[in-house]
Amino acid sequence: MTVLVHGGNIARAAHMYGRPVDDWIDVSTGINVHSYPIPELSAHVWQRLPYPDEQFIAAAFAYYQSRNILLTAGSQPILECLPQALGELGNRQAVLIPDIGYQEHRHAWQGHTQVVDYNGLIDDSEAITKGLAEQDIGHLLVINPNNPTGIRYSVEQIYAWAAQLASKQGFVVVDEAFIDCQPEQSCITPNMPSNVLVIRSFGKFFGLAGIRLGALIAMPTILEYLANQMGIWRVNGPAQAVSTAAFNDRQWQQQMRAQLANQQAQQRQIWQPVLHALGARIQADTALFRSFTMPAELAQEVHQKAAMQGILTRPVDIDGQTSLLRMGNIDITNQSHLQRCNQWLQSLT
Ligand SMILES: Cc1ncc(COP(=O)(O)O)c(C=O)c1O
């Protein structure tokens, strides 16, 4: 089994660089550093078997604005199971996916059908439309916005691709792991075509990746198929209780969206001047992460030097020669973190 490398592996970095786990500044993920405050939990959420709680289900329906939902332990199991399900329920033709993007999708599809790439670094709408029409393509994957390239497509465009695939029993899978900062850009609408499937991740915006919660919004046949595959007790009791509070807390959500939007330029400015001076170019600028394109050796050097200072960054290889360096947010109210990042950046110039 291939294990892909991801950001956020502080334990590994601590081991590699001989620095205690608690002494790292982690900018290697796009997980919100201001996580939803964990409410006090009653003992029974730990003690009882986690049958889906009515309030949890109602809160998820309201937050995702759909009743056609499957709730799972993170969005990862959904994307792992979907290729097989769509092969059974749709067609077994090739899937069109972004060459750069969350690589677990590629990994999941590869065992099931042929994978054809489109360019994940640019708005590749024209090539996608052409590919769906001309090639032997059955399904399309869109990561919206793309992690780590930041590219996004409009809901209208995605629905148009779904219309193109409908006659082939093909599906458009839309991974909206990072859409919660701009929910108005979500493909979940009352008019969502039945061959659009939306994957959502609770962990990013709410900053609680560890509780493992994800959602699939899709037509009932697909939800039933996957529910059977994944079995019962998919979401543990504490995750249900914490997310119920978070889904219902509209005030926290609005305030957090505003805070992240207000800080976006400041977060970018921490890195941009020095990385630009070194020859890097900004590729992605989102509320929870930004990515800079640079020569692969430079990305490695910057990554290594950061790690020596206890700052974990995430280089993503593009073509062996070029890399993206993705930087998540830091807590800008934490002066010592800011200072440490600034010191490290100055040491690069
Ligand atoms: C684009 C994207 N989709 C899905 C996931 C899986 O997230 P989770 O399983 O925590 O919901 C990730 C994780 O980083 C991601 O970046």
mmCIF file of C-alpha atoms and ligand atoms in Angstrom:
data_model
loop_
_atom_site.group_PDB
_atom_site.id
_atom_site.type_symbol
_atom_site.label_atom_id
_atom_site.label_comp_id
_atom_site.label_asym_id
_atom_site.label_seq_id
_atom_site.Cartn_x
_atom_site.Cartn_y
_atom_site.Cartn_z
ATOM 1 C CA MET A 1 0.000 0.000 0.000
ATOM 2 C CA THR A 2 1.375 3.450 -0.946
ATOM 3 C CA VAL A 3 1.306 5.989 1.866
ATOM 4 C CA LEU A 4 1.173 9.561 0.588
ATOM 5 C CA VAL A 5 2.991 12.348 2.403
ATOM 6 C CA HIS A 6 0.758 15.041 3.925
ATOM 7 C CA GLY A 7 1.253 18.230 5.888
ATOM 8 C CA GLY A 8 0.737 18.383 9.631
ATOM 9 C CA ASN A 9 2.976 15.476 10.616
ATOM 10 C CA ILE A 10 4.630 17.240 13.547
ATOM 11 C CA ALA A 11 5.619 13.981 15.231
ATOM 12 C CA ARG A 12 7.674 13.010 12.175
ATOM 13 C CA ALA A 13 9.264 16.467 11.949
ATOM 14 C CA ALA A 14 10.029 16.406 15.695
ATOM 15 C CA HIS A 15 11.788 13.093 15.254
ATOM 16 C CA MET A 16 13.698 14.183 12.141
ATOM 17 C CA TYR A 17 14.906 17.523 13.489
ATOM 18 C CA GLY A 18 15.237 16.651 17.181
ATOM 19 C CA ARG A 19 12.829 19.325 18.392
ATOM 20 C CA PRO A 20 9.969 18.570 20.827
ATOM 21 C CA VAL A 21 6.476 18.354 19.329
ATOM 22 C CA ASP A 22 5.261 21.351 21.369
ATOM 23 C CA ASP A 23 7.978 23.611 20.006
ATOM 24 C CA TRP A 24 6.811 23.693 16.374
ATOM 25 C CA ILE A 25 4.914 26.325 14.418
ATOM 26 C CA ASP A 26 2.898 24.321 11.931
ATOM 27 C CA VAL A 27 2.133 26.109 8.664
ATOM 28 C CA SER A 28 2.138 22.869 6.693
ATOM 29 C CA THR A 29 -1.670 22.472 6.586
ATOM 30 C CA GLY A 30 -4.721 24.584 5.757
ATOM 31 C CA ILE A 31 -6.423 23.793 9.061
ATOM 32 C CA ASN A 32 -7.762 26.885 10.822
ATOM 33 C CA VAL A 33 -5.506 27.767 13.771
ATOM 34 C CA HIS A 34 -8.497 29.327 15.564
ATOM 35 C CA SER A 35 -10.448 26.178 16.194
ATOM 36 C CA TYR A 36 -14.034 25.984 17.394
ATOM 37 C CA PRO A 37 -13.995 25.924 21.207
ATOM 38 C CA ILE A 38 -14.765 22.414 22.432
ATOM 39 C CA PRO A 39 -17.909 22.474 24.590
ATOM 40 C CA GLU A 40 -18.161 20.448 27.779
ATOM 41 C CA LEU A 41 -19.304 16.957 26.796
ATOM 42 C CA SER A 42 -21.597 14.741 28.801
ATOM 43 C CA ALA A 43 -20.127 11.375 29.805
ATOM 44 C CA HIS A 44 -22.610 9.434 27.695
ATOM 45 C CA VAL A 45 -21.151 10.677 24.385
ATOM 46 C CA TRP A 46 -18.037 8.686 25.296
ATOM 47 C CA GLN A 47 -19.886 5.756 26.849
ATOM 48 C CA ARG A 48 -22.687 4.946 24.408
ATOM 49 C CA LEU A 49 -22.465 3.464 20.964
ATOM 50 C CA PRO A 50 -22.537 6.355 18.497
ATOM 51 C CA TYR A 51 -25.866 5.859 16.737
ATOM 52 C CA PRO A 52 -26.554 9.044 14.765
ATOM 53 C CA ASP A 53 -28.033 11.562 17.179
ATOM 54 C CA GLU A 54 -31.166 13.379 15.955
ATOM 55 C CA GLN A 55 -29.800 16.793 16.864
ATOM 56 C CA PHE A 56 -26.527 16.033 15.097
ATOM 57 C CA ILE A 57 -28.358 15.062 11.915
ATOM 58 C CA ALA A 58 -30.619 18.125 12.073
ATOM 59 C CA ALA A 59 -27.622 20.427 12.633
ATOM 60 C CA ALA A 60 -25.760 18.882 9.682
ATOM 61 C CA PHE A 61 -28.841 19.210 7.413
ATOM 62 C CA ALA A 62 -29.109 22.881 8.309
ATOM 63 C CA TYR A 63 -25.394 23.646 7.955
ATOM 64 C CA TYR A 64 -24.971 21.874 4.597
ATOM 65 C CA GLN A 65 -28.418 22.970 3.389
ATOM 66 C CA SER A 66 -29.332 19.521 2.172
ATOM 67 C CA ARG A 67 -31.016 16.435 3.542
ATOM 68 C CA ASN A 68 -29.218 14.114 1.128
ATOM 69 C CA ILE A 69 -26.176 13.605 3.303
ATOM 70 C CA LEU A 70 -23.884 10.840 4.444
ATOM 71 C CA LEU A 71 -21.792 11.747 7.491
ATOM 72 C CA THR A 72 -18.490 9.943 7.889
ATOM 73 C CA ALA A 73 -15.225 9.923 9.858
ATOM 74 C CA GLY A 74 -13.575 12.668 7.770
ATOM 75 C CA SER A 75 -13.968 13.291 4.058
ATOM 76 C CA GLN A 76 -11.052 10.939 3.376
ATOM 77 C CA PRO A 77 -13.094 7.681 3.574
ATOM 78 C CA ILE A 78 -15.616 9.158 1.130
ATOM 79 C CA LEU A 79 -13.064 9.943 -1.525
ATOM 80 C CA GLU A 80 -11.480 6.537 -1.005
ATOM 81 C CA CYS A 81 -14.770 4.686 -1.573
ATOM 82 C CA LEU A 82 -16.277 6.821 -4.359
ATOM 83 C CA PRO A 83 -14.361 5.483 -7.395
ATOM 84 C CA GLN A 84 -15.644 1.964 -6.842
ATOM 85 C CA ALA A 85 -19.174 3.186 -6.129
ATOM 86 C CA LEU A 86 -19.292 5.327 -9.271
ATOM 87 C CA GLY A 87 -17.949 2.439 -11.332
ATOM 88 C CA GLU A 88 -20.824 0.290 -10.056
ATOM 89 C CA LEU A 89 -23.551 2.936 -10.251
ATOM 90 C CA GLY A 90 -22.420 5.056 -13.207
ATOM 91 C CA ASN A 91 -19.871 4.035 -15.769
ATOM 92 C CA ARG A 92 -16.358 2.630 -15.729
ATOM 93 C CA GLN A 93 -14.843 5.079 -18.160
ATOM 94 C CA ALA A 94 -11.810 7.228 -17.343
ATOM 95 C CA VAL A 95 -11.859 10.077 -14.843
ATOM 96 C CA LEU A 96 -10.495 13.561 -15.537
ATOM 97 C CA ILE A 97 -8.647 14.985 -12.517
ATOM 98 C CA PRO A 98 -6.320 17.939 -11.813
ATOM 99 C CA ASP A 99 -2.639 17.012 -12.174
ATOM 100 C CA ILE A 100 -1.833 19.082 -9.069
ATOM 101 C CA GLY A 101 -4.286 18.754 -6.190
ATOM 102 C CA TYR A 102 -4.973 16.646 -3.112
ATOM 103 C CA GLN A 103 -3.263 13.466 -4.295
ATOM 104 C CA GLU A 104 -5.441 11.034 -2.330
ATOM 105 C CA HIS A 105 -8.011 11.404 -5.113
ATOM 106 C CA ARG A 106 -5.564 10.148 -7.736
ATOM 107 C CA HIS A 107 -4.542 7.325 -5.444
ATOM 108 C CA ALA A 108 -8.179 6.300 -4.924
ATOM 109 C CA TRP A 109 -9.128 6.410 -8.626
ATOM 110 C CA GLN A 110 -6.014 4.659 -9.917
ATOM 111 C CA GLY A 111 -7.072 1.223 -8.767
ATOM 112 C CA HIS A 112 -10.445 1.497 -10.499
ATOM 113 C CA THR A 113 -10.177 3.226 -13.827
ATOM 114 C CA GLN A 114 -7.893 5.160 -16.129
ATOM 115 C CA VAL A 115 -6.938 8.595 -14.809
ATOM 116 C CA VAL A 116 -6.533 11.479 -17.269
ATOM 117 C CA ASP A 117 -5.089 14.815 -16.128
ATOM 118 C CA TYR A 118 -6.080 18.407 -16.661
ATOM 119 C CA ASN A 119 -3.935 21.349 -15.603
ATOM 120 C CA GLY A 120 -4.523 22.141 -11.925
ATOM 121 C CA LEU A 121 -2.374 25.276 -11.948
ATOM 122 C CA ILE A 122 -4.574 27.354 -14.258
ATOM 123 C CA ASP A 123 -8.245 27.853 -15.070
ATOM 124 C CA ASP A 124 -8.386 24.911 -17.484
ATOM 125 C CA SER A 125 -12.126 25.189 -18.267
ATOM 126 C CA GLU A 126 -11.762 25.004 -22.022
ATOM 127 C CA ALA A 127 -9.622 21.863 -21.956
ATOM 128 C CA ILE A 128 -11.985 20.220 -19.462
ATOM 129 C CA THR A 129 -15.054 20.975 -21.599
ATOM 130 C CA LYS A 130 -13.246 19.611 -24.639
ATOM 131 C CA GLY A 131 -11.974 16.563 -22.768
ATOM 132 C CA LEU A 132 -15.452 15.651 -21.541
ATOM 133 C CA ALA A 133 -16.834 15.931 -25.078
ATOM 134 C CA GLU A 134 -14.099 14.243 -27.054
ATOM 135 C CA GLN A 135 -12.359 11.727 -24.904
ATOM 136 C CA ASP A 136 -13.530 8.521 -23.396
ATOM 137 C CA ILE A 137 -14.086 10.270 -20.091
ATOM 138 C CA GLY A 138 -16.825 9.143 -17.723
ATOM 139 C CA HIS A 139 -16.262 11.274 -14.628
ATOM 140 C CA LEU A 140 -14.736 14.571 -13.588
ATOM 141 C CA LEU A 141 -13.095 15.569 -10.309
ATOM 142 C CA VAL A 142 -12.975 19.233 -9.303
ATOM 143 C CA ILE A 143 -11.269 20.332 -6.082
ATOM 144 C CA ASN A 144 -12.904 23.675 -5.360
ATOM 145 C CA PRO A 145 -10.878 25.603 -4.378
ATOM 146 C CA ASN A 146 -7.951 23.443 -5.326
ATOM 147 C CA ASN A 147 -5.525 22.614 -2.554
ATOM 148 C CA PRO A 148 -2.694 23.631 -3.072
ATOM 149 C CA THR A 149 -3.136 25.620 -6.323
ATOM 150 C CA GLY A 150 -6.083 27.808 -5.212
ATOM 151 C CA ILE A 151 -7.850 27.493 -8.610
ATOM 152 C CA ARG A 152 -11.656 27.622 -8.372
ATOM 153 C CA TYR A 153 -14.518 27.110 -10.799
ATOM 154 C CA SER A 154 -17.986 28.634 -10.707
ATOM 155 C CA VAL A 155 -21.075 26.643 -9.790
ATOM 156 C CA GLU A 156 -22.529 27.363 -13.286
ATOM 157 C CA GLN A 157 -19.404 25.931 -14.937
ATOM 158 C CA ILE A 158 -19.490 22.792 -12.796
ATOM 159 C CA TYR A 159 -23.195 22.259 -13.496
ATOM 160 C CA ALA A 160 -22.491 22.644 -17.239
ATOM 161 C CA TRP A 161 -19.894 19.859 -16.999
ATOM 162 C CA ALA A 162 -22.428 17.720 -15.145
ATOM 163 C CA ALA A 163 -24.864 18.261 -18.042
ATOM 164 C CA GLN A 164 -22.169 17.110 -20.473
ATOM 165 C CA LEU A 165 -21.648 13.884 -18.514
ATOM 166 C CA ALA A 166 -25.297 13.109 -17.766
ATOM 167 C CA SER A 167 -25.898 11.159 -20.993
ATOM 168 C CA LYS A 168 -22.937 8.867 -20.163
ATOM 169 C CA GLN A 169 -24.149 8.176 -16.572
ATOM 170 C CA GLY A 170 -21.051 10.083 -15.508
ATOM 171 C CA PHE A 171 -20.553 12.086 -12.304
ATOM 172 C CA VAL A 172 -18.826 15.283 -11.283
ATOM 173 C CA VAL A 173 -17.191 14.919 -7.881
ATOM 174 C CA VAL A 174 -16.612 18.288 -6.226
ATOM 175 C CA ASP A 175 -14.262 18.308 -3.263
ATOM 176 C CA GLU A 176 -15.242 21.386 -1.249
ATOM 177 C CA ALA A 177 -12.927 20.755 1.718
ATOM 178 C CA PHE A 178 -11.960 24.454 1.757
ATOM 179 C CA ILE A 179 -15.262 26.094 0.720
ATOM 180 C CA ASP A 180 -16.614 26.831 4.221
ATOM 181 C CA CYS A 181 -15.023 30.304 4.237
ATOM 182 C CA GLN A 182 -17.207 31.167 1.183
ATOM 183 C CA PRO A 183 -20.289 28.936 1.468
ATOM 184 C CA GLU A 184 -22.044 31.009 -1.216
ATOM 185 C CA GLN A 185 -19.622 29.414 -3.721
ATOM 186 C CA SER A 186 -20.704 25.885 -2.835
ATOM 187 C CA CYS A 187 -22.266 23.611 -5.445
ATOM 188 C CA ILE A 188 -24.885 22.571 -2.876
ATOM 189 C CA THR A 189 -27.947 24.440 -4.119
ATOM 190 C CA PRO A 190 -31.618 23.488 -4.520
ATOM 191 C CA ASN A 191 -30.842 22.996 -8.255
ATOM 192 C CA MET A 192 -27.854 20.712 -7.830
ATOM 193 C CA PRO A 193 -27.901 18.180 -10.702
ATOM 194 C CA SER A 194 -28.281 14.571 -9.576
ATOM 195 C CA ASN A 195 -24.887 13.636 -11.051
ATOM 196 C CA VAL A 196 -23.003 16.198 -8.938
ATOM 197 C CA LEU A 197 -21.527 14.869 -5.690
ATOM 198 C CA VAL A 198 -20.129 17.234 -3.123
ATOM 199 C CA ILE A 199 -17.563 16.232 -0.506
ATOM 200 C CA ARG A 200 -17.215 18.448 2.577
ATOM 201 C CA SER A 201 -14.665 18.369 5.381
ATOM 202 C CA PHE A 202 -15.478 19.566 8.891
ATOM 203 C CA GLY A 203 -11.850 19.745 10.001
ATOM 204 C CA LYS A 204 -10.512 22.687 7.984
ATOM 205 C CA PHE A 205 -12.724 25.702 8.726
ATOM 206 C CA PHE A 206 -13.667 24.574 12.231
ATOM 207 C CA GLY A 207 -10.003 23.784 12.912
ATOM 208 C CA LEU A 208 -10.805 20.344 14.322
ATOM 209 C CA ALA A 209 -9.305 17.852 11.864
ATOM 210 C CA GLY A 210 -8.630 15.412 14.693
ATOM 211 C CA ILE A 211 -12.239 14.624 15.451
ATOM 212 C CA ARG A 212 -12.654 13.181 11.922
ATOM 213 C CA LEU A 213 -15.882 14.335 10.339
ATOM 214 C CA GLY A 214 -16.814 14.670 6.695
ATOM 215 C CA ALA A 215 -19.951 14.729 4.586
ATOM 216 C CA LEU A 216 -21.066 13.589 1.169
ATOM 217 C CA ILE A 217 -24.002 15.379 -0.417
ATOM 218 C CA ALA A 218 -25.315 13.253 -3.265
ATOM 219 C CA MET A 219 -28.333 11.472 -4.678
ATOM 220 C CA PRO A 220 -29.814 8.811 -2.362
ATOM 221 C CA THR A 221 -28.644 5.756 -4.381
ATOM 222 C CA ILE A 222 -25.036 6.767 -3.920
ATOM 223 C CA LEU A 223 -25.494 7.582 -0.247
ATOM 224 C CA GLU A 224 -27.086 4.194 0.369
ATOM 225 C CA TYR A 225 -24.361 2.364 -1.528
ATOM 226 C CA LEU A 226 -21.602 4.046 0.475
ATOM 227 C CA ALA A 227 -23.465 3.725 3.783
ATOM 228 C CA ASN A 228 -23.597 -0.033 3.197
ATOM 229 C CA GLN A 229 -19.920 -0.131 2.342
ATOM 230 C CA MET A 230 -18.808 1.876 5.349
ATOM 231 C CA GLY A 231 -21.011 0.145 7.894
ATOM 232 C CA ILE A 232 -22.541 1.480 11.108
ATOM 233 C CA TRP A 233 -21.157 3.916 13.753
ATOM 234 C CA ARG A 234 -19.375 6.027 11.169
ATOM 235 C CA VAL A 235 -19.080 9.134 13.349
ATOM 236 C CA ASN A 236 -17.977 8.755 16.966
ATOM 237 C CA GLY A 237 -19.989 10.242 19.864
ATOM 238 C CA PRO A 238 -17.656 13.128 20.798
ATOM 239 C CA ALA A 239 -17.396 14.176 17.125
ATOM 240 C CA GLN A 240 -21.206 14.223 16.877
ATOM 241 C CA ALA A 241 -21.552 16.329 20.045
ATOM 242 C CA VAL A 242 -18.832 18.862 19.185
ATOM 243 C CA SER A 243 -19.939 19.302 15.579
ATOM 244 C CA THR A 244 -23.593 19.719 16.591
ATOM 245 C CA ALA A 245 -22.568 22.734 18.674
ATOM 246 C CA ALA A 246 -20.302 24.050 15.882
ATOM 247 C CA PHE A 247 -22.911 23.596 13.104
ATOM 248 C CA ASN A 248 -25.525 25.442 15.187
ATOM 249 C CA ASP A 249 -23.213 28.297 16.193
ATOM 250 C CA ARG A 250 -23.935 30.738 13.347
ATOM 251 C CA GLN A 251 -22.417 33.602 15.266
ATOM 252 C CA TRP A 252 -19.030 31.876 15.575
ATOM 253 C CA GLN A 253 -19.138 30.949 11.884
ATOM 254 C CA GLN A 254 -19.891 34.492 10.727
ATOM 255 C CA GLN A 255 -17.340 36.034 13.016
ATOM 256 C CA MET A 256 -14.681 33.497 11.930
ATOM 257 C CA ARG A 257 -15.381 34.068 8.221
ATOM 258 C CA ALA A 258 -14.989 37.794 8.713
ATOM 259 C CA GLN A 259 -11.826 37.344 10.775
ATOM 260 C CA LEU A 260 -10.216 35.049 8.204
ATOM 261 C CA ALA A 261 -11.161 37.392 5.345
ATOM 262 C CA ASN A 262 -9.781 40.403 7.238
ATOM 263 C CA GLN A 263 -6.513 38.637 7.976
ATOM 264 C CA GLN A 264 -5.968 37.153 4.539
ATOM 265 C CA ALA A 265 -3.761 39.964 3.209
ATOM 266 C CA GLN A 266 -1.789 40.105 6.454
ATOM 267 C CA GLN A 267 -1.195 36.352 6.384
ATOM 268 C CA ARG A 268 0.056 36.627 2.808
ATOM 269 C CA GLN A 269 2.297 39.576 3.634
ATOM 270 C CA ILE A 270 4.181 37.565 6.250
ATOM 271 C CA TRP A 271 5.724 35.458 3.494
ATOM 272 C CA GLN A 272 5.278 37.267 0.210
ATOM 273 C CA PRO A 273 7.977 40.009 0.268
ATOM 274 C CA VAL A 274 10.844 37.670 1.175
ATOM 275 C CA LEU A 275 9.700 34.797 -1.019
ATOM 276 C CA HIS A 276 9.199 37.217 -3.939
ATOM 277 C CA ALA A 277 12.674 38.621 -3.413
ATOM 278 C CA LEU A 278 13.976 35.049 -3.673
ATOM 279 C CA GLY A 279 12.214 34.636 -7.019
ATOM 280 C CA ALA A 280 9.009 32.908 -5.920
ATOM 281 C CA ARG A 281 5.601 33.816 -7.356
ATOM 282 C CA ILE A 282 2.279 33.623 -5.604
ATOM 283 C CA GLN A 283 0.002 30.926 -7.053
ATOM 284 C CA ALA A 284 -2.766 30.630 -4.456
ATOM 285 C CA ASP A 285 -4.177 33.116 -2.003
ATOM 286 C CA THR A 286 -7.068 31.778 0.055
ATOM 287 C CA ALA A 287 -8.379 32.409 3.563
ATOM 288 C CA LEU A 288 -6.749 29.278 5.000
ATOM 289 C CA PHE A 289 -3.584 28.881 2.896
ATOM 290 C CA ARG A 290 -1.452 30.448 0.210
ATOM 291 C CA SER A 291 1.069 28.792 -2.139
ATOM 292 C CA PHE A 292 4.196 30.127 -3.809
ATOM 293 C CA THR A 293 5.749 28.688 -6.985
ATOM 294 C CA MET A 294 9.537 28.401 -6.976
ATOM 295 C CA PRO A 295 12.380 26.220 -8.238
ATOM 296 C CA ALA A 296 12.330 22.842 -6.473
ATOM 297 C CA GLU A 297 15.800 23.329 -4.898
ATOM 298 C CA LEU A 298 14.743 26.666 -3.453
ATOM 299 C CA ALA A 299 11.570 25.135 -1.987
ATOM 300 C CA GLN A 300 13.652 22.387 -0.380
ATOM 301 C CA GLU A 301 16.139 24.898 0.988
ATOM 302 C CA VAL A 302 13.414 27.155 2.407
ATOM 303 C CA HIS A 303 11.621 24.124 3.876
ATOM 304 C CA GLN A 304 14.826 22.773 5.474
ATOM 305 C CA LYS A 305 15.865 26.107 6.942
ATOM 306 C CA ALA A 306 12.377 26.628 8.339
ATOM 307 C CA ALA A 307 12.408 23.179 9.893
ATOM 308 C CA MET A 308 15.715 23.949 11.633
ATOM 309 C CA GLN A 309 13.876 26.858 13.308
ATOM 310 C CA GLY A 310 10.926 24.639 14.233
ATOM 311 C CA ILE A 311 8.636 25.925 11.474
ATOM 312 C CA LEU A 312 6.965 23.216 9.426
ATOM 313 C CA THR A 313 6.174 24.141 5.799
ATOM 314 C CA ARG A 314 4.796 21.995 2.989
ATOM 315 C CA PRO A 315 6.598 21.795 -0.362
ATOM 316 C CA VAL A 316 4.569 20.159 -3.150
ATOM 317 C CA ASP A 317 6.430 18.891 -6.203
ATOM 318 C CA ILE A 318 5.028 20.022 -9.556
ATOM 319 C CA ASP A 319 7.304 18.553 -12.221
ATOM 320 C CA GLY A 320 10.588 17.708 -10.520
ATOM 321 C CA GLN A 321 11.945 21.183 -11.356
ATOM 322 C CA THR A 322 9.326 23.432 -9.820
ATOM 323 C CA SER A 323 7.531 23.225 -6.474
ATOM 324 C CA LEU A 324 4.742 24.935 -4.671
ATOM 325 C CA LEU A 325 5.428 25.943 -1.092
ATOM 326 C CA ARG A 326 2.101 26.039 0.715
ATOM 327 C CA MET A 327 1.818 28.097 3.883
ATOM 328 C CA GLY A 328 -1.142 27.828 6.211
ATOM 329 C CA ASN A 329 -2.167 30.560 8.634
ATOM 330 C CA ILE A 330 -0.337 31.419 11.797
ATOM 331 C CA ASP A 331 -1.909 32.924 14.890
ATOM 332 C CA ILE A 332 -0.966 36.552 14.277
ATOM 333 C CA THR A 333 -1.856 37.485 17.843
ATOM 334 C CA ASN A 334 0.976 35.218 18.992
ATOM 335 C CA GLN A 335 3.912 37.650 18.990
ATOM 336 C CA SER A 336 6.545 35.023 19.620
ATOM 337 C CA HIS A 337 5.333 32.970 16.626
ATOM 338 C CA LEU A 338 5.329 36.069 14.431
ATOM 339 C CA GLN A 339 8.796 36.977 15.598
ATOM 340 C CA ARG A 340 10.137 33.499 14.980
ATOM 341 C CA CYS A 341 8.733 33.450 11.437
ATOM 342 C CA ASN A 342 10.126 36.919 10.729
ATOM 343 C CA GLN A 343 13.545 35.983 12.055
ATOM 344 C CA TRP A 344 13.614 32.909 9.902
ATOM 345 C CA LEU A 345 12.521 34.875 6.804
ATOM 346 C CA GLN A 346 15.194 37.516 7.423
ATOM 347 C CA SER A 347 17.794 34.766 7.635
ATOM 348 C CA LEU A 348 16.878 33.784 4.064
ATOM 349 C CA THR A 349 17.684 37.160 2.545
HETATM 350 C C1 LIG B 1 -8.745 18.937 -0.688
HETATM 351 C C2 LIG B 1 -8.855 17.968 0.450
HETATM 352 N N1 LIG B 1 -9.884 17.107 0.480
HETATM 353 C C3 LIG B 1 -10.052 16.233 1.479
HETATM 354 C C4 LIG B 1 -9.133 16.161 2.519
HETATM 355 C C5 LIG B 1 -9.360 15.163 3.629
HETATM 356 O O1 LIG B 1 -9.697 15.816 4.812
HETATM 357 P P1 LIG B 1 -10.505 15.156 6.015
HETATM 358 O O2 LIG B 1 -10.466 13.682 5.837
HETATM 359 O O3 LIG B 1 -9.795 15.610 7.243
HETATM 360 O O4 LIG B 1 -11.912 15.678 5.937
HETATM 361 C C6 LIG B 1 -8.035 17.026 2.526
HETATM 362 C C7 LIG B 1 -7.045 16.960 3.616
HETATM 363 O O5 LIG B 1 -6.086 17.690 3.685
HETATM 364 C C8 LIG B 1 -7.896 17.961 1.473
HETATM 365 O O6 LIG B 1 -6.886 18.826 1.430
#
